[in-house]
PDB file of C-alpha atoms in Angstrom:
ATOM      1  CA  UNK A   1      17.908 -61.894  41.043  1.00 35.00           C
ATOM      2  CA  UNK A   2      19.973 -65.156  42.632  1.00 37.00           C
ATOM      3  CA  UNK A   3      20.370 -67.556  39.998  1.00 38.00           C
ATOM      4  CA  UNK A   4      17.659 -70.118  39.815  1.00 40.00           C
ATOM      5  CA  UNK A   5      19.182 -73.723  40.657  1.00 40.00           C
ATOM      6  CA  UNK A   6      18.073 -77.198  38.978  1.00 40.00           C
ATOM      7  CA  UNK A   7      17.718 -80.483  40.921  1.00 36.00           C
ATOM      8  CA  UNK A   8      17.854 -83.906  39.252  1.00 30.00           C
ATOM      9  CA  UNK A   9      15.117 -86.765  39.284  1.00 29.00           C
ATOM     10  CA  UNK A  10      14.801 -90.342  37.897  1.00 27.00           C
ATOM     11  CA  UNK A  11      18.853 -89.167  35.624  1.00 31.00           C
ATOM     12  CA  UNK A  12      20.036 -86.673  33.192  1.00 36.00           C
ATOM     13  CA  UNK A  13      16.623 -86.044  30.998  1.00 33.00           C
ATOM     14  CA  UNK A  14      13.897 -85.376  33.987  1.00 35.00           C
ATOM     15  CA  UNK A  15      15.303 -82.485  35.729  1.00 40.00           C
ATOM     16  CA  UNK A  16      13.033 -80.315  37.553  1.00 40.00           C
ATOM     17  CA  UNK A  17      13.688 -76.529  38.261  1.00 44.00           C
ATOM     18  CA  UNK A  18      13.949 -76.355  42.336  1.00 42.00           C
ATOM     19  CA  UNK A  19      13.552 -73.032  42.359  1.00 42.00           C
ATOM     20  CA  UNK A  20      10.429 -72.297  40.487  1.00 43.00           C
ATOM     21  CA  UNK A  21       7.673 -71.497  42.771  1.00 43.00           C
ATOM     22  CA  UNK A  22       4.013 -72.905  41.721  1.00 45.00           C
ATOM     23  CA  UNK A  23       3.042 -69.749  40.012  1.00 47.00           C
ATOM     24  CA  UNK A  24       5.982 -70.233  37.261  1.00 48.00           C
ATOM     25  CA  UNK A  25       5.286 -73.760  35.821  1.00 61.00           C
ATOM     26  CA  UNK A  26       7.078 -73.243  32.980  1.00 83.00           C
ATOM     27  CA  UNK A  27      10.187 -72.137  33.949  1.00 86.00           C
ATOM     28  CA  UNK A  28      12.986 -73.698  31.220  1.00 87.00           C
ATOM     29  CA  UNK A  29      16.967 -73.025  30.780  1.00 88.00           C
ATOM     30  CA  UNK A  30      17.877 -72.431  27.622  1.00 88.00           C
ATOM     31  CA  UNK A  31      21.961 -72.570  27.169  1.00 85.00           C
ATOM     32  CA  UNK A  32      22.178 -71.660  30.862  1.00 87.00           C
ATOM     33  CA  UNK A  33      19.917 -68.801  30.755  1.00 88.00           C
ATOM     34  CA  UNK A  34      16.378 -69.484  32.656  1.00 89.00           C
ATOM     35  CA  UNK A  35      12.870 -68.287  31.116  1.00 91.00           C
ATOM     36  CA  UNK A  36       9.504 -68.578  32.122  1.00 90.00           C
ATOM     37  CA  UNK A  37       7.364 -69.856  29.501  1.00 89.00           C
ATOM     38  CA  UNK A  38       3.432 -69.232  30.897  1.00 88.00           C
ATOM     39  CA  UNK A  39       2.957 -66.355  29.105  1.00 88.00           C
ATOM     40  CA  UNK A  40       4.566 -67.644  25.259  1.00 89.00           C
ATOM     41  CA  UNK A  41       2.867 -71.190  25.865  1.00 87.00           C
ATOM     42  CA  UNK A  42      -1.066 -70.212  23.990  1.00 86.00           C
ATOM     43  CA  UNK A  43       1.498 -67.700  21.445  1.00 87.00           C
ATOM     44  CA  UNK A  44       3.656 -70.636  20.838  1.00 87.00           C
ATOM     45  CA  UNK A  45       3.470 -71.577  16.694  1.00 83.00           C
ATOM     46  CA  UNK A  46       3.787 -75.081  17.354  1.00 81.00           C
ATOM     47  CA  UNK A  47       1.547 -75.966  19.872  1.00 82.00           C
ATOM     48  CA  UNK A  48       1.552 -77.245  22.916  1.00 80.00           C
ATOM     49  CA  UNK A  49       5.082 -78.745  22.227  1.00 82.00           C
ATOM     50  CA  UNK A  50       6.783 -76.616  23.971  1.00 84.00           C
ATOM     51  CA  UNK A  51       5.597 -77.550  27.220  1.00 83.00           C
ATOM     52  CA  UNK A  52       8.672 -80.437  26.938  1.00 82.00           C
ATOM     53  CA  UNK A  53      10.995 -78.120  27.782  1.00 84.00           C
ATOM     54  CA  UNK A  54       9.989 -76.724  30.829  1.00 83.00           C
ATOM     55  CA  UNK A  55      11.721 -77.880  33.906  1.00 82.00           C
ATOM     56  CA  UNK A  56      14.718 -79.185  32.160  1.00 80.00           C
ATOM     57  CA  UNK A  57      17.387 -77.907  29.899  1.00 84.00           C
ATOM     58  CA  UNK A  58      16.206 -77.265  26.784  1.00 84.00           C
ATOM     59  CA  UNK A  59      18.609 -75.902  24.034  1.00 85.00           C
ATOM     60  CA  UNK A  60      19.180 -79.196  22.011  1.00 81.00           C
ATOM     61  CA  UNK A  61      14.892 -79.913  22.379  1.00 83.00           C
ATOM     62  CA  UNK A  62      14.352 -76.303  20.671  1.00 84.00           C
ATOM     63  CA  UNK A  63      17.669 -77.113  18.484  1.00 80.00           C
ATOM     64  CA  UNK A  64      15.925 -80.168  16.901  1.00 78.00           C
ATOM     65  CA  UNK A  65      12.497 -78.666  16.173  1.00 80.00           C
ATOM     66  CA  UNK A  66      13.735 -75.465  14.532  1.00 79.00           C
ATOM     67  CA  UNK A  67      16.472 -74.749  11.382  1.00 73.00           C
ATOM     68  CA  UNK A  68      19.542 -72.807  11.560  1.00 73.00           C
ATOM     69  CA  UNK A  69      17.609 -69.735  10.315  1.00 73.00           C
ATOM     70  CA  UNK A  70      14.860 -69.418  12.018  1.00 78.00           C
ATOM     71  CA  UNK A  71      16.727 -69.434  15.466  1.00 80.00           C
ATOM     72  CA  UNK A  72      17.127 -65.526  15.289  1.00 83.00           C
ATOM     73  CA  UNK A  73      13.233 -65.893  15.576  1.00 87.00           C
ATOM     74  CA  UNK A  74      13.330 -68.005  18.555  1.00 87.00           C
ATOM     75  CA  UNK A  75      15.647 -65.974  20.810  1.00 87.00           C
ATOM     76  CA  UNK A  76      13.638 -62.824  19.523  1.00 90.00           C
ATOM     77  CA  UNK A  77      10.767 -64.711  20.733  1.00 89.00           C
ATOM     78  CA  UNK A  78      12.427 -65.884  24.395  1.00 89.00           C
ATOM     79  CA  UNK A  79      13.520 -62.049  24.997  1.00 88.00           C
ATOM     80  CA  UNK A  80      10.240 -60.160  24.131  1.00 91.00           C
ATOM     81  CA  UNK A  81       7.212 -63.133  24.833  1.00 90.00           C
ATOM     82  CA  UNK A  82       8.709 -64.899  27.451  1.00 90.00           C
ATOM     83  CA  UNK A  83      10.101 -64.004  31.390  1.00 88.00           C
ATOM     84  CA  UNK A  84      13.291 -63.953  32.032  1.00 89.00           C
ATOM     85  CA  UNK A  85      14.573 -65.519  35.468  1.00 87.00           C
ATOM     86  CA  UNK A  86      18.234 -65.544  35.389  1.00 87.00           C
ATOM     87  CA  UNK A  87      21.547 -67.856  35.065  1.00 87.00           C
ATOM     88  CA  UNK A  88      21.312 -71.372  35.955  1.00 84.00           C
ATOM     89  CA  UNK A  89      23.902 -71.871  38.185  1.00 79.00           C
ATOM     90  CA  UNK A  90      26.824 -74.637  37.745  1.00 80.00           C
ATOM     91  CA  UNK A  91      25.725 -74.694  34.034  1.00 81.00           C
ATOM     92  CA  UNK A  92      28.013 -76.135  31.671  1.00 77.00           C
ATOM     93  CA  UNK A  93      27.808 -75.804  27.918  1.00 73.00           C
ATOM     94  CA  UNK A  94      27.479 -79.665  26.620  1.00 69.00           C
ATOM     95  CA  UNK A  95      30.714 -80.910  24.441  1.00 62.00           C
ATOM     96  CA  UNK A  96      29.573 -80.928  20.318  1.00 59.00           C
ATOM     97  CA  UNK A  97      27.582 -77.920  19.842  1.00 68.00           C
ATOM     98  CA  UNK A  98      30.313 -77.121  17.241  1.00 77.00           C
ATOM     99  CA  UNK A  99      29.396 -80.786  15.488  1.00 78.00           C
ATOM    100  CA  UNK A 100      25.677 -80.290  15.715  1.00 76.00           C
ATOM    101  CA  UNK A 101      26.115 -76.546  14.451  1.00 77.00           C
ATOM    102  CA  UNK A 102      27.924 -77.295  11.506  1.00 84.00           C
ATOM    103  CA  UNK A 103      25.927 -80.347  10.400  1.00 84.00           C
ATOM    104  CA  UNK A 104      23.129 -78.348  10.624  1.00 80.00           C
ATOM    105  CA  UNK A 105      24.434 -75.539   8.312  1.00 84.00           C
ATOM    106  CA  UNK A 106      25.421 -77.989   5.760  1.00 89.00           C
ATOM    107  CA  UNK A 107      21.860 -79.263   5.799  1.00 86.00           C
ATOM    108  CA  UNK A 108      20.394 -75.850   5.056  1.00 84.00           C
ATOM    109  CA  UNK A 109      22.567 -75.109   2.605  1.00 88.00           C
ATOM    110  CA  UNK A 110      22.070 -78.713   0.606  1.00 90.00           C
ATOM    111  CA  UNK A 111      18.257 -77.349   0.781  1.00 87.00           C
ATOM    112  CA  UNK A 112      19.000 -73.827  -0.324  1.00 88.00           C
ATOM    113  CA  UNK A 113      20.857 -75.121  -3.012  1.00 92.00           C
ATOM    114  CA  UNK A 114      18.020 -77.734  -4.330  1.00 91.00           C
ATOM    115  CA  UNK A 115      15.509 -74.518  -3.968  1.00 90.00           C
ATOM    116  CA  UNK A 116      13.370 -76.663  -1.214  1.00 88.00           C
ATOM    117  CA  UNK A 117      12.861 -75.677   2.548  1.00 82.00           C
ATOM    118  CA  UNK A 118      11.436 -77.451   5.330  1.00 79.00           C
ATOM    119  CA  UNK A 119       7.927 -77.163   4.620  1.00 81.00           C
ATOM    120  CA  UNK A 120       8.485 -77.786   0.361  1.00 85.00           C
ATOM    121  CA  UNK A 121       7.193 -81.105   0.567  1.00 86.00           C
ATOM    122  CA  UNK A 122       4.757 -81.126   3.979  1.00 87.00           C
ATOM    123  CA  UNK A 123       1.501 -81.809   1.096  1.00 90.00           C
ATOM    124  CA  UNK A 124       2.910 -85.629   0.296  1.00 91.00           C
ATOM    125  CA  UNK A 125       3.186 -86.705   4.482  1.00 89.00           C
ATOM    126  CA  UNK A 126      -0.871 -85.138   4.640  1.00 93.00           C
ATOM    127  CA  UNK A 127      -1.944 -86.772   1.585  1.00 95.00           C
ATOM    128  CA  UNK A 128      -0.156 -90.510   2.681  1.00 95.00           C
ATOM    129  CA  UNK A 129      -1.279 -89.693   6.348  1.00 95.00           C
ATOM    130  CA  UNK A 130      -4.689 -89.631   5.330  1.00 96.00           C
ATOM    131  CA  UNK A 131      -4.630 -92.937   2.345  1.00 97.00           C
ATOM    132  CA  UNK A 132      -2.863 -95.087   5.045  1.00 97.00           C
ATOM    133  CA  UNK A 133      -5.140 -94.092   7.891  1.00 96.00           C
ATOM    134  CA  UNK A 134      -8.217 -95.072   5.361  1.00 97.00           C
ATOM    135  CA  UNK A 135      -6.015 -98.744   4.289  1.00 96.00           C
ATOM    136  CA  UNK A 136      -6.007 -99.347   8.071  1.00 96.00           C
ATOM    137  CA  UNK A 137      -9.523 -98.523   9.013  1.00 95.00           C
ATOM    138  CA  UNK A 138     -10.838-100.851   5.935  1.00 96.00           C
ATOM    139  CA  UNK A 139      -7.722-103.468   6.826  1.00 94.00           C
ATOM    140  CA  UNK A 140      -9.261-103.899  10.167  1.00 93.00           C
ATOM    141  CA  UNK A 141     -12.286-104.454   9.343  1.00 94.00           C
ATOM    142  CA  UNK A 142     -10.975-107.397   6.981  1.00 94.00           C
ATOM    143  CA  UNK A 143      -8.966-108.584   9.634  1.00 90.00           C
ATOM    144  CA  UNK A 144     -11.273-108.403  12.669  1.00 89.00           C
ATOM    145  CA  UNK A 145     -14.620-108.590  10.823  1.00 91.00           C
ATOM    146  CA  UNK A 146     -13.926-111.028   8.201  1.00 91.00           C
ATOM    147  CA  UNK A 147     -10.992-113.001   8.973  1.00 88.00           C
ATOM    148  CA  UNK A 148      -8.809-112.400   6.455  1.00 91.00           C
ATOM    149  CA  UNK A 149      -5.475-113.923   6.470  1.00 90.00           C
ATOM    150  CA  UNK A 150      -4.522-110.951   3.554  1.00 91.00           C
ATOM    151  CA  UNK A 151      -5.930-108.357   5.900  1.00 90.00           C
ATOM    152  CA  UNK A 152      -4.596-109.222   8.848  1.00 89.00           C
ATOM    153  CA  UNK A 153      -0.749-108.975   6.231  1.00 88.00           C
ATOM    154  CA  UNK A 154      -1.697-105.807   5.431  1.00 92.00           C
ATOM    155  CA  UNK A 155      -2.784-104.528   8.498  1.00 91.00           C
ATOM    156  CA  UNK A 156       0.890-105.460   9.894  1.00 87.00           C
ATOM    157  CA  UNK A 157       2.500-103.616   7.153  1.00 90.00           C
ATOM    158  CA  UNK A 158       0.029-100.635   7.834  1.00 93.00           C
ATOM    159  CA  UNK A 159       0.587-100.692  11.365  1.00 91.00           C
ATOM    160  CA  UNK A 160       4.247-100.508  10.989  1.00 88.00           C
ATOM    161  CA  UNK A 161       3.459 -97.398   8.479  1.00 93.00           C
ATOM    162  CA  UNK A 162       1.263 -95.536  10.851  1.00 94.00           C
ATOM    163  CA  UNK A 163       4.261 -95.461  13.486  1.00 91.00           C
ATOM    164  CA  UNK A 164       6.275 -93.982  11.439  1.00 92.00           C
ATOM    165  CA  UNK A 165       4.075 -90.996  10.590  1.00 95.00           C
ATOM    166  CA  UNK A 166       3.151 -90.888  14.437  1.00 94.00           C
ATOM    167  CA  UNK A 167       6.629 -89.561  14.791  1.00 93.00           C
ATOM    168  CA  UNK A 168       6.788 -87.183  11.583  1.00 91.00           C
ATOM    169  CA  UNK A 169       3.448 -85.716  13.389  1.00 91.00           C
ATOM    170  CA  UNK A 170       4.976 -85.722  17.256  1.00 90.00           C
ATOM    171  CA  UNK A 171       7.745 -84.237  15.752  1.00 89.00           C
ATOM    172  CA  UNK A 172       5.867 -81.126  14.240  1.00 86.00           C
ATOM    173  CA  UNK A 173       6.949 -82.012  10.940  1.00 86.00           C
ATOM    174  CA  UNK A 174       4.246 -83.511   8.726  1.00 89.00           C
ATOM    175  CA  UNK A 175       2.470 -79.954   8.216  1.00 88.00           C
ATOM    176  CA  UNK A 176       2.943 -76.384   9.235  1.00 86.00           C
ATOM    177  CA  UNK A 177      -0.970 -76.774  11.021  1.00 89.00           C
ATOM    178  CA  UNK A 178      -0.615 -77.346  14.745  1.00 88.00           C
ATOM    179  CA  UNK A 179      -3.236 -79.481  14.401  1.00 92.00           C
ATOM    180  CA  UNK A 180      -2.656 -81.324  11.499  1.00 93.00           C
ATOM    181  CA  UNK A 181       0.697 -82.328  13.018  1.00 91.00           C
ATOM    182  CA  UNK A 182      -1.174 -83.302  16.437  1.00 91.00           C
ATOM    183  CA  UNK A 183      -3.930 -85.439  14.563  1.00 94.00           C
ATOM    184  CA  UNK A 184      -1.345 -87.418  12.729  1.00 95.00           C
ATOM    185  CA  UNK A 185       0.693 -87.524  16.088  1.00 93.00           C
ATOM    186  CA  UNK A 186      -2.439 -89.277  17.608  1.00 94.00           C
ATOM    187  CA  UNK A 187      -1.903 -92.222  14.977  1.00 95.00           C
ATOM    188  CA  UNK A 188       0.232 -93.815  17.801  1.00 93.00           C
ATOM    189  CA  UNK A 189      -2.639 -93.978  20.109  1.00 92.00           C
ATOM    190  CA  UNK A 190      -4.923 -95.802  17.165  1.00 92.00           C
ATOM    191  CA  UNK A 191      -2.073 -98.413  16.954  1.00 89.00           C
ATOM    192  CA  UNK A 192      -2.422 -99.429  20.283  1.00 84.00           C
ATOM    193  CA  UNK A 193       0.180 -97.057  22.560  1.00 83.00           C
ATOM    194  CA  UNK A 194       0.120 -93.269  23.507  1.00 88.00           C
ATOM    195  CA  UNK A 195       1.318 -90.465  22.090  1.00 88.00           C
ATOM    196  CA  UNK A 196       2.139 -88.661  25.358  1.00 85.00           C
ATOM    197  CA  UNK A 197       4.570 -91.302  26.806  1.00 84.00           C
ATOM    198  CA  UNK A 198       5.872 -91.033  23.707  1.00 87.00           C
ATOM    199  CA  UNK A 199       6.914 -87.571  23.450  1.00 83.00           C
ATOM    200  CA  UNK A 200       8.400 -88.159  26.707  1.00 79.00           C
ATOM    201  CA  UNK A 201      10.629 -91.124  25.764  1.00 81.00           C
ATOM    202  CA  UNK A 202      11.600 -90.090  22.854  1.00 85.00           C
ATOM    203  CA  UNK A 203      11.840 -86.590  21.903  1.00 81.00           C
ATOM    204  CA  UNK A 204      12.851 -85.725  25.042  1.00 79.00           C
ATOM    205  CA  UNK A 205      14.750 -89.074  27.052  1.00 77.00           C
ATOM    206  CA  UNK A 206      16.107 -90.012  23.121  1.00 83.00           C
ATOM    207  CA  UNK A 207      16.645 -86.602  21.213  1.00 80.00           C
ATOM    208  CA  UNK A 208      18.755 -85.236  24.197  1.00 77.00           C
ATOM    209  CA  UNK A 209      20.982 -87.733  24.268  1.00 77.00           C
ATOM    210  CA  UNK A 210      21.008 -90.138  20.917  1.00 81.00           C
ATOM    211  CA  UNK A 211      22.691 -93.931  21.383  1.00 83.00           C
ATOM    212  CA  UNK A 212      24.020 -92.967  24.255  1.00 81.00           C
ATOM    213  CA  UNK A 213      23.945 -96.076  26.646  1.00 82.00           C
ATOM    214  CA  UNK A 214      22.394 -95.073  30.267  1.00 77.00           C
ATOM    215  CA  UNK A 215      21.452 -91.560  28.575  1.00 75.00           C
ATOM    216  CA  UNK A 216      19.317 -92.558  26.022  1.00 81.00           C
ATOM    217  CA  UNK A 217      15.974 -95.131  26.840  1.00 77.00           C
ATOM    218  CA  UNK A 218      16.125 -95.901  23.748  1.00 82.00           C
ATOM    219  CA  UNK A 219      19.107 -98.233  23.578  1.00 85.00           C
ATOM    220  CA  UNK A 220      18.159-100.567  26.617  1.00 83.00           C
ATOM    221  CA  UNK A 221      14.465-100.780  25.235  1.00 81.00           C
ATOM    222  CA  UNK A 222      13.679-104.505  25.177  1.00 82.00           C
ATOM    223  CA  UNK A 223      17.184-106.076  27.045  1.00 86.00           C
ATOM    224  CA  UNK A 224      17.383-108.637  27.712  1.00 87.00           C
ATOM    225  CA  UNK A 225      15.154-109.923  25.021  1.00 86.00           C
ATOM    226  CA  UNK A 226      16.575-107.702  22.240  1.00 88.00           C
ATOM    227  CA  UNK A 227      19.646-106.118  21.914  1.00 90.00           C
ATOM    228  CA  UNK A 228      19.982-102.304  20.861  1.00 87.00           C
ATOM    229  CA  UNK A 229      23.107-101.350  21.771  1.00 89.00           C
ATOM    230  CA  UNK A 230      26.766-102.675  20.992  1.00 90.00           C
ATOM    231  CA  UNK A 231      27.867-101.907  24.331  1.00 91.00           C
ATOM    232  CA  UNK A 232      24.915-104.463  25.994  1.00 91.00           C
ATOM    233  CA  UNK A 233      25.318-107.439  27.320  1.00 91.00           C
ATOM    234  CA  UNK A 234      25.172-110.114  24.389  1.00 92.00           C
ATOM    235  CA  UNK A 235      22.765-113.129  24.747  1.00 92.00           C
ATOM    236  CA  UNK A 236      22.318-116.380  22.439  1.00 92.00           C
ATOM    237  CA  UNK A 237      18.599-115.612  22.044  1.00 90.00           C
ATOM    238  CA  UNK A 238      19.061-111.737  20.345  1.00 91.00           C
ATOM    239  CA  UNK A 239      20.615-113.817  17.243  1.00 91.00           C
ATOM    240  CA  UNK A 240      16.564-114.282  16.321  1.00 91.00           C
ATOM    241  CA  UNK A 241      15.655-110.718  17.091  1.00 89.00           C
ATOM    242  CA  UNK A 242      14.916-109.966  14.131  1.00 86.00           C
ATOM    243  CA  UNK A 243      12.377-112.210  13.606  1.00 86.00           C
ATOM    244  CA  UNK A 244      10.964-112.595  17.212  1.00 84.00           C
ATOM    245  CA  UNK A 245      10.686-108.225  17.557  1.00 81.00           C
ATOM    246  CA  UNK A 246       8.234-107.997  14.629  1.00 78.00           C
ATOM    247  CA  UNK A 247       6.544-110.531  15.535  1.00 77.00           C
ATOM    248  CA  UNK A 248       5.954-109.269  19.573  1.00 74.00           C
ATOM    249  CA  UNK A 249       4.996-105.788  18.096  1.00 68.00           C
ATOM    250  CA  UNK A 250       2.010-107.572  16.369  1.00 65.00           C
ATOM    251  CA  UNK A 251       0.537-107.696  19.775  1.00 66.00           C
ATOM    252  CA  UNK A 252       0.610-103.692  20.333  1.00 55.00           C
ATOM    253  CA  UNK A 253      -2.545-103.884  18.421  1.00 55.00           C
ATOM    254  CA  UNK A 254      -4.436-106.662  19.943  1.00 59.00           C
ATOM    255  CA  UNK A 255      -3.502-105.018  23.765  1.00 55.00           C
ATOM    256  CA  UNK A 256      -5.198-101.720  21.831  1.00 52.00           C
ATOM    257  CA  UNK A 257      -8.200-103.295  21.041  1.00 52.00           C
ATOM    258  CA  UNK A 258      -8.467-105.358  24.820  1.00 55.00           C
ATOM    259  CA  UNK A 259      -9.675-101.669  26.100  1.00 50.00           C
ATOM    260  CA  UNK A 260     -12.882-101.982  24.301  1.00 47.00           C
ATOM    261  CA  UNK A 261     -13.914-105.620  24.944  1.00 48.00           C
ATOM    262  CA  UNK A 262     -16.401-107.158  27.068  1.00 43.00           C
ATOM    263  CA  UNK A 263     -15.444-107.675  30.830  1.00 46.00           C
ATOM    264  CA  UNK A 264     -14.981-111.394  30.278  1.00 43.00           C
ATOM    265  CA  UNK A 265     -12.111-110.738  28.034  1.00 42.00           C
ATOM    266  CA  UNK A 266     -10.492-108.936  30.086  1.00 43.00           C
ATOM    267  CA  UNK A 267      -8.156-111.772  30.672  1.00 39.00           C
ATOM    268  CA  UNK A 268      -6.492-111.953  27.342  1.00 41.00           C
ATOM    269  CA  UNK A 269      -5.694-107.654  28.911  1.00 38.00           C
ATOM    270  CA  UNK A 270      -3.755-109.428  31.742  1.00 37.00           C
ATOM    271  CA  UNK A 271      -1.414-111.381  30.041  1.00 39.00           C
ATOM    272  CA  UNK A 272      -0.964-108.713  27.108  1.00 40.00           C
ATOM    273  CA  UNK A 273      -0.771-105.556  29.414  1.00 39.00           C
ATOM    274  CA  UNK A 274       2.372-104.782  31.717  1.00 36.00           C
ATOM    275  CA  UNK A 275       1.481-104.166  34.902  1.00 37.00           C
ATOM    276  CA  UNK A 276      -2.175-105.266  34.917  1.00 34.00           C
ATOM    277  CA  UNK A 277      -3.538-102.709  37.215  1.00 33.00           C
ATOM    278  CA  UNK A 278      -3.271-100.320  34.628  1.00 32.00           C
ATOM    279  CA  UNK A 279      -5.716-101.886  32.380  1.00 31.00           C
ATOM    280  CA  UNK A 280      -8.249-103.045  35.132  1.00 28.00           C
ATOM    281  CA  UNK A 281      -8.622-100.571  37.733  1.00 30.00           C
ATOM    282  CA  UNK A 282      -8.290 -97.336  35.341  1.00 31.00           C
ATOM    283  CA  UNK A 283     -10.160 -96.285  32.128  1.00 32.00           C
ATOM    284  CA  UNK A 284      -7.527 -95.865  29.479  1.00 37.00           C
ATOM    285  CA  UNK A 285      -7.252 -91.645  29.995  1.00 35.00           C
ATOM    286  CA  UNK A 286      -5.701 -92.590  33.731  1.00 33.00           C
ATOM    287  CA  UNK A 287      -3.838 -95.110  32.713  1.00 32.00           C
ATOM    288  CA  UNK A 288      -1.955 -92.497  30.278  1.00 30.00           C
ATOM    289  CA  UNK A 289      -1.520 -90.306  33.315  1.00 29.00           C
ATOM    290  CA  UNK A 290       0.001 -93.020  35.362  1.00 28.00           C
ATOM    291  CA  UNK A 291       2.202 -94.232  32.736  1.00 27.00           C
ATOM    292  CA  UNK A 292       3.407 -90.631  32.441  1.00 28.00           C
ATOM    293  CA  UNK A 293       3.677 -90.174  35.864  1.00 27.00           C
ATOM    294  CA  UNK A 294       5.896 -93.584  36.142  1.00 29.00           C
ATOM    295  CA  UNK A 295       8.082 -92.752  33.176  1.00 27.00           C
TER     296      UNK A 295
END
C-alpha cells in the first residue's frame, strides 16, 4: 500500500488526510503510522471524542486523554479495532516526546505512591457539577427575575465556575460515564458559548501546541485588547486587562440569553454578537455549524 500523504489547511492543527477517499472518514496518523477509525468510533470508551483526531496527527491528542499505563491498551486497541492504512509519508517525530514522557511517568508514580488513580476522586467533580449547576439555575432567576444586585454577584462567580467544569467534562475527566462527562461538557453551551468550537480550539488548536505563539489560538485570543503572550505586541491599554477581561466576559451570558428573546430585541444580538449574520439569519444549531466550519 503507497503511503497515505497529508495536506495542510488554515496552519499546523487543521490538517486534512489527502488521501482518504470518502468511504474512510476517519482516517488519523498516529506517530506516523495511519489508521482508519470508522469501525473503533461506536467501540470507542470515551465517546465520540475521538472523532478529533481524525484527519490530523494525533499522538499528543490521544497522549493527553490517556495515562502512561493504559497506552498498552490503546495501541492494542489501534491494531485489532481499527484499519490500518500505512506510513505517513515525510513524517517527522516532534522534538520533546522524551520531556512529555518522563513528566508523565513521574505523575503516575506521585499517584501510585499516594494509592489514588485517575478516576479516585471523579465522585467530588459530579457532586459540585450538579450543586453549581442548581446555584446557577436559582442565581438566574434572582438575577433576571428579581433584580438582584446579590444574584446577579453570584451568578458572575457561578458563571466563571461552570467554565471551568465545562473543560474537566470536554476533557473526559469529570467521570468515567461518557455521558456524564458530555452533560457537564454541555455547561459551556448554558453559559452562553458552544461546546463544539470549543473542543476544536482548545483541545485540539491549544493541547497540540501549548503557549506556543502562531501555534497555539490560545495566546493571540483577545490582541489587541488583551495581551496573552510575552512575545505580543505590548499596548498601554492591556495594563487594565485585568479588570476590563472580567468584566467583557460578563456579556457571554447576556449574548446567551439574546437567542431566546423577542424579535424586537434582537438589536441588543447585533451589537453583542460577532458577525451578526450568525445570530439573525440562522437558529442557534447552524450557527454552531458555521462557526465550526469558520474555525
Amino acid at each position: 500500500m503507497s503511503p497515505a500523504t497529508l495536506a495542510l489547511h488554515l496552519g499546523p492543527h487543521t490538517s486534512v488526510i489527502a488521501s482518504s477517499p470518502s468511504s474512510y472518514p476517519a482516517w488519523t496518523s498516529i506517530n506516523g503510522q495511519v489508521y482508519d477509525l470508522t469501525r473503533f468510533i461506536s467501540q470507542h470508551p470515551g465517546g465520540s471524542v475521538i472523532q478529533l483526531a481524525a484527519g490530523r496527527e494525533a499522538a499528543a491528542l490521544i497522549e493527553s486523554y490517556h495515562g502512561k499505563e493504559s497506552m498498552g491498551r490503546v495501541y492494542a486497541a489501534l491494531r485489532n479495532k481499527c484499519d490500518y492504512v500505512g506510513p505517513l509519508a515525510g513524517y517527522v517525530a516532534p522534538f520533546g516526546d522524551v520531556f512529555f514522557h518522563t513528566v508523565q511517568a513521574r505523575v503516575d508514580e506521585h499517584l501510585r505512591s499516594k494509592g489514588y488513580n485517575y478516576h479516585t476522586f471523579e465522585w467530588t467533580a459530579v457532586i459540585e457539577s450538579v450543586v453549581t449547576l442548581l446555584l446557577f439555575l436559582v442565581s438566574t432567576y434572582y438575577c433576571c427575575v428579581v433584580g438582584s444586585v446579590v444574584g446577579a454577584v453570584v451568578l458572575g462567580v457561578l458563571t466563571a465556575r461552570m467554565g471551568f467544569l465545562m473543560h474537566t467534562g470536554n476533557h473526559c475527566a469529570s467521570s468515567s460515564l461518557v455521558w456524564l462527562n458530555a452533560s457537564i461538557g454541555f455547561f459551556m453551551n448554558v453559559i452562553g458559548s458552544s461546546h463544539l468550537i470549543w473542543r476544536h480550539e482548545h483541545q485540539v488548536a491549544h493541547h497540540l501546541d501549548p503557549n506556543e505563539l502562531d501555534r497555539d489560538n490560545d495566546c493571540a485570543i483577545g490582541n489587541p485588547f488583551i495581551r496573552m503572550h510575552p512575545h505580543l505586541p505590548s499596548h498601554p491599554w492591556q495594563r487594565w486587562q485585568h479588570i476590563t477581561v472580567p468584566t467583557a466576559i460578563t456579556f457571554g451570558f447576556i449574548k446567551c440569553q439574546c437567542h431566546t428573546l423577542a424579535p424586537p430585541h434582537r438589536i441588543l444580538c447585533i451589537a453583542l454578537t460577532l458577525p451578526p449574520p450568525l445570530t439573525l439569519t440562522l437558529s442557534p444549531p447552524h450557527s454552531l455549524l458555521m462557526c465550526s466550519v469558520r474555525v
